[in-house]
Amino acid sequence: MNTPVTIRKAVKEDALFMAERILWAIGVPDAKDSDAETLSTVCAMKDVLYSYENTLIAEVDGERVGIMISYDGALYSTLRVKTFSNVGDALKCDFSNMADEAKAGEYYLDTLAVSPDMRRKGIGRALLTAALERGRKTGIEKATLLVSPKNPPALRLYSHIGFKPTGMVKAFGHIYLRMERPLQ
């Protein structure tokens, strides 16, 4: 069942909504309001991974129901430093030994999060489609993402859209499947 969804670019005022979705997307089950507030200050910045400038918002009937954060992988190393030095303990991770998730030559789909009560209604697909279109406009030839192998619905969605597994990556203390697909 598809629900009529509107996709728009995020604005600074979406920062707290984004932060809350990022925390549960990366599996921080004991996140506090203060963690979301800390992360929201990062989401309101420019030149960080989780910037509102890198984010699309899905709305249904004027209500925000999902986010998609994506960007040029060539920016990852630089933006990572500013991002992670500003998040404090909000993400509950040690980033010092974490490998880069993205690199030059790929458009990176960083975070996709849809409100639990709105899943399986075409919203994730709409966000992915819009992000892939953004990626096409950059001229980059492939899109990449990480997904938990313990998330069968996400794996099915990404596979159905044409993503193929290319290996495993450790990030945020968890093992993820790395997937990619052509953009052009």
mmCIF file of C-alpha atoms in Angstrom:
data_model
loop_
_atom_site.group_PDB
_atom_site.id
_atom_site.type_symbol
_atom_site.label_atom_id
_atom_site.label_comp_id
_atom_site.label_asym_id
_atom_site.label_seq_id
_atom_site.Cartn_x
_atom_site.Cartn_y
_atom_site.Cartn_z
ATOM 1 C CA MET A 1 0.000 0.000 0.000
ATOM 2 C CA ASN A 2 1.411 3.366 -1.004
ATOM 3 C CA THR A 3 0.585 6.479 0.971
ATOM 4 C CA PRO A 4 0.656 9.925 -0.675
ATOM 5 C CA VAL A 5 3.999 11.335 0.444
ATOM 6 C CA THR A 6 5.691 14.669 -0.094
ATOM 7 C CA ILE A 7 9.492 14.833 -0.154
ATOM 8 C CA ARG A 8 11.167 18.152 0.609
ATOM 9 C CA LYS A 9 14.591 19.457 1.520
ATOM 10 C CA ALA A 10 15.111 19.775 5.258
ATOM 11 C CA VAL A 11 15.475 23.151 6.949
ATOM 12 C CA LYS A 12 17.224 24.032 10.219
ATOM 13 C CA GLU A 13 13.929 23.766 12.088
ATOM 14 C CA ASP A 14 13.865 20.029 11.266
ATOM 15 C CA ALA A 15 17.047 19.425 13.289
ATOM 16 C CA LEU A 16 15.441 17.873 16.397
ATOM 17 C CA PHE A 17 13.198 15.610 14.293
ATOM 18 C CA MET A 18 16.286 14.522 12.339
ATOM 19 C CA ALA A 19 18.309 13.869 15.503
ATOM 20 C CA GLU A 20 15.610 11.679 17.022
ATOM 21 C CA ARG A 21 15.384 9.616 13.812
ATOM 22 C CA ILE A 22 19.174 9.265 13.516
ATOM 23 C CA LEU A 23 19.416 7.938 17.071
ATOM 24 C CA TRP A 24 16.897 5.185 16.579
ATOM 25 C CA ALA A 25 18.162 4.418 13.038
ATOM 26 C CA ILE A 26 21.643 3.665 14.373
ATOM 27 C CA GLY A 27 20.262 1.707 17.303
ATOM 28 C CA VAL A 28 20.749 3.879 20.373
ATOM 29 C CA PRO A 29 17.917 2.391 22.432
ATOM 30 C CA ASP A 30 18.691 4.304 25.618
ATOM 31 C CA ALA A 31 18.892 7.749 24.007
ATOM 32 C CA LYS A 32 17.797 10.575 26.262
ATOM 33 C CA ASP A 33 16.150 13.834 25.275
ATOM 34 C CA SER A 34 19.482 15.518 25.992
ATOM 35 C CA ASP A 35 21.185 13.200 23.443
ATOM 36 C CA ALA A 36 18.685 14.230 20.777
ATOM 37 C CA GLU A 37 19.148 17.889 21.702
ATOM 38 C CA THR A 38 22.941 17.571 21.470
ATOM 39 C CA LEU A 39 22.690 15.851 18.105
ATOM 40 C CA SER A 40 20.129 18.386 16.896
ATOM 41 C CA THR A 41 22.707 21.180 17.260
ATOM 42 C CA VAL A 42 24.880 19.212 14.826
ATOM 43 C CA CYS A 43 21.937 18.646 12.454
ATOM 44 C CA ALA A 44 21.401 22.421 12.385
ATOM 45 C CA MET A 45 25.006 23.020 11.246
ATOM 46 C CA LYS A 46 26.428 23.247 7.758
ATOM 47 C CA ASP A 47 29.440 21.180 6.686
ATOM 48 C CA VAL A 48 28.668 18.133 8.865
ATOM 49 C CA LEU A 49 27.509 14.660 7.853
ATOM 50 C CA TYR A 50 24.084 14.978 9.468
ATOM 51 C CA SER A 51 23.404 18.523 8.267
ATOM 52 C CA TYR A 52 19.908 19.566 7.296
ATOM 53 C CA GLU A 53 21.566 20.484 3.974
ATOM 54 C CA ASN A 54 22.169 16.761 3.303
ATOM 55 C CA THR A 55 18.682 15.700 4.355
ATOM 56 C CA LEU A 56 15.351 15.055 2.711
ATOM 57 C CA ILE A 57 12.166 14.970 4.793
ATOM 58 C CA ALA A 58 9.106 12.842 3.999
ATOM 59 C CA GLU A 59 5.720 14.201 4.998
ATOM 60 C CA VAL A 60 2.273 12.661 4.959
ATOM 61 C CA ASP A 61 -0.668 15.010 5.458
ATOM 62 C CA GLY A 62 1.769 17.732 6.578
ATOM 63 C CA GLU A 63 3.348 15.549 9.289
ATOM 64 C CA ARG A 64 7.026 14.603 9.161
ATOM 65 C CA VAL A 65 7.352 10.828 8.958
ATOM 66 C CA GLY A 66 10.867 10.128 7.706
ATOM 67 C CA ILE A 67 14.339 11.311 6.770
ATOM 68 C CA MET A 68 17.011 10.430 4.230
ATOM 69 C CA ILE A 69 20.543 11.772 4.696
ATOM 70 C CA SER A 70 22.840 11.483 1.672
ATOM 71 C CA TYR A 71 25.950 13.182 0.298
ATOM 72 C CA ASP A 72 29.044 12.925 -1.880
ATOM 73 C CA GLY A 73 31.292 10.278 -0.325
ATOM 74 C CA ALA A 74 34.375 12.379 -1.148
ATOM 75 C CA LEU A 75 33.308 14.730 1.651
ATOM 76 C CA TYR A 76 33.045 12.014 4.295
ATOM 77 C CA SER A 77 36.540 12.189 5.840
ATOM 78 C CA THR A 78 36.446 15.969 6.222
ATOM 79 C CA LEU A 79 32.846 16.213 7.458
ATOM 80 C CA ARG A 80 33.319 13.277 9.833
ATOM 81 C CA VAL A 81 35.865 15.167 11.943
ATOM 82 C CA LYS A 82 33.555 18.147 12.536
ATOM 83 C CA THR A 83 30.499 15.937 13.005
ATOM 84 C CA PHE A 84 31.903 13.520 15.553
ATOM 85 C CA SER A 85 33.795 16.175 17.514
ATOM 86 C CA ASN A 86 30.446 17.937 18.080
ATOM 87 C CA VAL A 87 28.164 15.035 18.972
ATOM 88 C CA GLY A 88 29.705 14.344 22.360
ATOM 89 C CA ASP A 89 28.285 11.185 23.901
ATOM 90 C CA ALA A 90 24.917 11.467 22.123
ATOM 91 C CA LEU A 91 25.688 8.595 19.728
ATOM 92 C CA LYS A 92 27.178 6.403 22.480
ATOM 93 C CA CYS A 93 30.105 5.294 20.291
ATOM 94 C CA ASP A 94 33.860 5.441 20.100
ATOM 95 C CA PHE A 95 34.655 6.778 16.638
ATOM 96 C CA SER A 96 38.453 6.680 16.952
ATOM 97 C CA ASN A 97 38.928 3.292 15.260
ATOM 98 C CA MET A 98 35.935 3.400 12.955
ATOM 99 C CA ALA A 99 36.690 3.050 9.251
ATOM 100 C CA ASP A 100 35.295 5.610 6.821
ATOM 101 C CA GLU A 101 31.828 4.576 5.682
ATOM 102 C CA ALA A 102 32.053 6.422 2.375
ATOM 103 C CA LYS A 103 34.702 7.512 -0.110
ATOM 104 C CA ALA A 104 35.259 9.492 -3.280
ATOM 105 C CA GLY A 105 33.451 8.152 -6.324
ATOM 106 C CA GLU A 106 30.261 7.221 -4.513
ATOM 107 C CA TYR A 107 27.089 8.969 -3.470
ATOM 108 C CA TYR A 108 26.530 7.800 0.094
ATOM 109 C CA LEU A 109 23.063 7.101 1.479
ATOM 110 C CA ASP A 110 23.842 7.604 5.150
ATOM 111 C CA THR A 111 20.597 7.364 7.102
ATOM 112 C CA LEU A 112 17.094 6.309 6.129
ATOM 113 C CA ALA A 113 14.535 6.376 8.928
ATOM 114 C CA VAL A 114 10.748 6.136 8.691
ATOM 115 C CA SER A 115 8.442 6.349 11.705
ATOM 116 C CA PRO A 116 7.465 2.808 12.777
ATOM 117 C CA ASP A 117 3.739 3.387 12.281
ATOM 118 C CA MET A 118 4.355 4.600 8.710
ATOM 119 C CA ARG A 119 6.532 1.743 7.469
ATOM 120 C CA ARG A 120 5.550 -0.509 4.556
ATOM 121 C CA LYS A 121 3.605 2.327 2.930
ATOM 122 C CA GLY A 122 6.118 3.357 0.240
ATOM 123 C CA ILE A 123 7.702 6.186 2.240
ATOM 124 C CA GLY A 124 11.171 4.634 2.470
ATOM 125 C CA ARG A 125 11.087 3.904 -1.261
ATOM 126 C CA ALA A 126 10.030 7.509 -1.994
ATOM 127 C CA LEU A 127 12.910 8.856 0.122
ATOM 128 C CA LEU A 128 15.395 6.490 -1.539
ATOM 129 C CA THR A 129 14.191 7.417 -5.019
ATOM 130 C CA ALA A 130 14.529 11.133 -4.253
ATOM 131 C CA ALA A 131 18.032 10.634 -2.787
ATOM 132 C CA LEU A 132 19.137 8.601 -5.808
ATOM 133 C CA GLU A 133 17.908 11.397 -8.070
ATOM 134 C CA ARG A 134 19.953 13.890 -6.025
ATOM 135 C CA GLY A 135 22.941 11.615 -6.464
ATOM 136 C CA ARG A 136 22.433 11.385 -10.250
ATOM 137 C CA LYS A 137 22.585 15.173 -10.470
ATOM 138 C CA THR A 138 26.087 15.146 -8.936
ATOM 139 C CA GLY A 139 27.464 13.072 -11.804
ATOM 140 C CA ILE A 140 28.711 10.404 -9.396
ATOM 141 C CA GLU A 141 28.322 6.963 -10.937
ATOM 142 C CA LYS A 142 27.325 4.770 -7.973
ATOM 143 C CA ALA A 143 25.376 4.935 -4.742
ATOM 144 C CA THR A 144 26.410 3.064 -1.595
ATOM 145 C CA LEU A 145 24.876 2.377 1.797
ATOM 146 C CA LEU A 146 25.282 0.243 4.902
ATOM 147 C CA VAL A 147 22.487 -1.919 6.280
ATOM 148 C CA SER A 148 22.237 -4.251 9.228
ATOM 149 C CA PRO A 149 22.056 -7.880 8.129
ATOM 150 C CA LYS A 150 19.511 -8.230 10.961
ATOM 151 C CA ASN A 151 17.075 -5.923 9.130
ATOM 152 C CA PRO A 152 15.342 -8.107 6.482
ATOM 153 C CA PRO A 153 12.747 -5.464 5.463
ATOM 154 C CA ALA A 154 15.516 -2.943 4.664
ATOM 155 C CA LEU A 155 17.552 -5.590 2.845
ATOM 156 C CA ARG A 156 14.516 -6.451 0.690
ATOM 157 C CA LEU A 157 13.855 -2.783 -0.092
ATOM 158 C CA TYR A 158 17.461 -2.047 -1.065
ATOM 159 C CA SER A 159 17.744 -5.235 -3.132
ATOM 160 C CA HIS A 160 14.474 -4.491 -4.908
ATOM 161 C CA ILE A 161 15.778 -1.026 -5.855
ATOM 162 C CA GLY A 162 18.906 -2.597 -7.337
ATOM 163 C CA PHE A 163 21.495 -2.524 -4.554
ATOM 164 C CA LYS A 164 23.912 -5.456 -4.454
ATOM 165 C CA PRO A 165 26.070 -6.569 -1.482
ATOM 166 C CA THR A 166 29.793 -5.785 -1.801
ATOM 167 C CA GLY A 167 31.163 -6.707 1.649
ATOM 168 C CA MET A 168 30.910 -6.106 5.370
ATOM 169 C CA VAL A 169 31.875 -2.990 7.371
ATOM 170 C CA LYS A 170 32.131 -2.316 11.106
ATOM 171 C CA ALA A 171 30.612 1.031 12.086
ATOM 172 C CA PHE A 172 29.146 2.353 15.334
ATOM 173 C CA GLY A 173 30.208 -0.891 17.022
ATOM 174 C CA HIS A 174 28.081 -3.080 14.725
ATOM 175 C CA ILE A 175 28.696 -5.110 11.572
ATOM 176 C CA TYR A 176 26.854 -3.862 8.478
ATOM 177 C CA LEU A 177 26.436 -5.142 4.953
ATOM 178 C CA ARG A 178 27.796 -2.676 2.405
ATOM 179 C CA MET A 179 25.640 -2.401 -0.731
ATOM 180 C CA GLU A 180 25.962 -0.437 -3.963
ATOM 181 C CA ARG A 181 24.173 0.230 -7.231
ATOM 182 C CA PRO A 182 24.818 2.298 -10.353
ATOM 183 C CA LEU A 183 23.376 5.812 -10.382
ATOM 184 C CA GLN A 184 23.611 6.748 -14.037
#
